[in-house]
């Protein structure tokens, strides 16, 4: 239960920071912001594991947080420019 709550909370923070740093207005509700943050974290984790070839690691890192926000910003970009 704690894992799910921490994933929702971190998704909210990552999504909110991605919306804050993305240029222009990103209109979406809190649920979409959470999903955006979780998706950005998964995208950053996938990119890191493909680069290193190592499995997923647990724990907190500042570089991982920045990569998650950048991954969420990439998802906003893809959604705006390629989804019609």
PDB file of C-alpha atoms in Angstrom:
ATOM      1  CA  UNK A   1       0.000   0.000   0.000  1.00  0.00           C
ATOM      2  CA  UNK A   2       2.848   2.378   0.853  1.00  0.00           C
ATOM      3  CA  UNK A   3       4.470   1.677  -2.534  1.00  0.00           C
ATOM      4  CA  UNK A   4       1.327   2.704  -4.430  1.00  0.00           C
ATOM      5  CA  UNK A   5       0.920   5.887  -2.388  1.00  0.00           C
ATOM      6  CA  UNK A   6       4.567   6.838  -2.880  1.00  0.00           C
ATOM      7  CA  UNK A   7       4.269   6.195  -6.623  1.00  0.00           C
ATOM      8  CA  UNK A   8       1.204   8.457  -6.829  1.00  0.00           C
ATOM      9  CA  UNK A   9       2.874  11.188  -4.791  1.00  0.00           C
ATOM     10  CA  UNK A  10       6.117  11.078  -6.772  1.00  0.00           C
ATOM     11  CA  UNK A  11       4.122  11.028 -10.016  1.00  0.00           C
ATOM     12  CA  UNK A  12       2.303  14.157  -8.870  1.00  0.00           C
ATOM     13  CA  UNK A  13       5.565  15.977  -8.120  1.00  0.00           C
ATOM     14  CA  UNK A  14       7.319  14.862 -11.315  1.00  0.00           C
ATOM     15  CA  UNK A  15       4.281  15.724 -13.449  1.00  0.00           C
ATOM     16  CA  UNK A  16       3.862  19.101 -11.771  1.00  0.00           C
ATOM     17  CA  UNK A  17       7.517  19.997 -12.317  1.00  0.00           C
ATOM     18  CA  UNK A  18       7.331  18.857 -15.944  1.00  0.00           C
ATOM     19  CA  UNK A  19       4.276  21.064 -16.510  1.00  0.00           C
ATOM     20  CA  UNK A  20       6.002  23.952 -14.732  1.00  0.00           C
ATOM     21  CA  UNK A  21       9.203  23.768 -16.796  1.00  0.00           C
ATOM     22  CA  UNK A  22       7.553  22.982 -20.142  1.00  0.00           C
ATOM     23  CA  UNK A  23       7.183  26.171 -22.201  1.00  0.00           C
ATOM     24  CA  UNK A  24       3.600  27.276 -22.611  1.00  0.00           C
ATOM     25  CA  UNK A  25       0.429  26.244 -20.847  1.00  0.00           C
ATOM     26  CA  UNK A  26      -0.159  22.521 -20.339  1.00  0.00           C
ATOM     27  CA  UNK A  27      -3.867  22.159 -19.536  1.00  0.00           C
ATOM     28  CA  UNK A  28      -4.598  18.942 -17.640  1.00  0.00           C
ATOM     29  CA  UNK A  29      -6.113  17.830 -14.392  1.00  0.00           C
ATOM     30  CA  UNK A  30      -4.442  16.319 -11.351  1.00  0.00           C
ATOM     31  CA  UNK A  31      -5.084  12.744 -12.501  1.00  0.00           C
ATOM     32  CA  UNK A  32      -3.416  13.339 -15.840  1.00  0.00           C
ATOM     33  CA  UNK A  33      -0.536  15.079 -14.072  1.00  0.00           C
ATOM     34  CA  UNK A  34       0.023  12.001 -11.895  1.00  0.00           C
ATOM     35  CA  UNK A  35      -0.090   9.676 -14.917  1.00  0.00           C
ATOM     36  CA  UNK A  36       2.293  12.004 -16.768  1.00  0.00           C
ATOM     37  CA  UNK A  37       4.769  11.905 -13.871  1.00  0.00           C
ATOM     38  CA  UNK A  38       4.605   8.133 -13.549  1.00  0.00           C
ATOM     39  CA  UNK A  39       5.053   7.767 -17.305  1.00  0.00           C
ATOM     40  CA  UNK A  40       8.037  10.118 -17.278  1.00  0.00           C
ATOM     41  CA  UNK A  41       9.626   8.120 -14.478  1.00  0.00           C
ATOM     42  CA  UNK A  42       9.095   4.866 -16.347  1.00  0.00           C
ATOM     43  CA  UNK A  43      10.517   6.372 -19.544  1.00  0.00           C
ATOM     44  CA  UNK A  44      13.610   7.637 -17.718  1.00  0.00           C
ATOM     45  CA  UNK A  45      14.082   4.290 -15.971  1.00  0.00           C
ATOM     46  CA  UNK A  46      13.780   2.417 -19.256  1.00  0.00           C
ATOM     47  CA  UNK A  47      16.318   4.710 -20.924  1.00  0.00           C
ATOM     48  CA  UNK A  48      18.743   4.281 -18.027  1.00  0.00           C
ATOM     49  CA  UNK A  49      18.431   0.500 -18.004  1.00  0.00           C
ATOM     50  CA  UNK A  50      18.953   0.335 -21.770  1.00  0.00           C
ATOM     51  CA  UNK A  51      22.032   2.535 -21.462  1.00  0.00           C
ATOM     52  CA  UNK A  52      23.586   0.651 -18.547  1.00  0.00           C
ATOM     53  CA  UNK A  53      22.219  -2.801 -19.206  1.00  0.00           C
ATOM     54  CA  UNK A  54      21.605  -3.095 -15.477  1.00  0.00           C
ATOM     55  CA  UNK A  55      18.266  -3.869 -13.824  1.00  0.00           C
ATOM     56  CA  UNK A  56      16.126  -1.278 -12.067  1.00  0.00           C
ATOM     57  CA  UNK A  57      17.439   0.008  -8.769  1.00  0.00           C
ATOM     58  CA  UNK A  58      15.502   1.132  -5.731  1.00  0.00           C
ATOM     59  CA  UNK A  59      16.201   4.368  -3.945  1.00  0.00           C
ATOM     60  CA  UNK A  60      16.249   8.100  -4.462  1.00  0.00           C
ATOM     61  CA  UNK A  61      18.681   9.980  -6.658  1.00  0.00           C
ATOM     62  CA  UNK A  62      18.684  13.561  -7.844  1.00  0.00           C
ATOM     63  CA  UNK A  63      19.774  12.537 -11.330  1.00  0.00           C
ATOM     64  CA  UNK A  64      16.853  10.135 -11.510  1.00  0.00           C
ATOM     65  CA  UNK A  65      14.430  12.886 -10.521  1.00  0.00           C
ATOM     66  CA  UNK A  66      15.781  15.215 -13.186  1.00  0.00           C
ATOM     67  CA  UNK A  67      15.628  12.432 -15.769  1.00  0.00           C
ATOM     68  CA  UNK A  68      12.028  11.687 -14.762  1.00  0.00           C
ATOM     69  CA  UNK A  69      11.016  15.328 -15.243  1.00  0.00           C
ATOM     70  CA  UNK A  70      12.766  15.386 -18.627  1.00  0.00           C
ATOM     71  CA  UNK A  71      10.992  12.146 -19.572  1.00  0.00           C
ATOM     72  CA  UNK A  72       7.644  13.660 -18.627  1.00  0.00           C
ATOM     73  CA  UNK A  73       8.452  16.766 -20.664  1.00  0.00           C
ATOM     74  CA  UNK A  74       9.237  14.504 -23.618  1.00  0.00           C
ATOM     75  CA  UNK A  75       5.831  12.874 -23.185  1.00  0.00           C
ATOM     76  CA  UNK A  76       4.176  16.316 -23.235  1.00  0.00           C
ATOM     77  CA  UNK A  77       6.086  17.124 -26.430  1.00  0.00           C
ATOM     78  CA  UNK A  78       5.038  13.848 -28.069  1.00  0.00           C
ATOM     79  CA  UNK A  79       1.450  14.357 -27.010  1.00  0.00           C
ATOM     80  CA  UNK A  80       1.315  17.866 -28.402  1.00  0.00           C
ATOM     81  CA  UNK A  81       3.118  17.342 -31.692  1.00  0.00           C
ATOM     82  CA  UNK A  82       2.364  13.790 -32.751  1.00  0.00           C
ATOM     83  CA  UNK A  83      -1.060  12.968 -31.314  1.00  0.00           C
ATOM     84  CA  UNK A  84      -2.925  15.388 -33.518  1.00  0.00           C
TER      85      UNK A  84
END
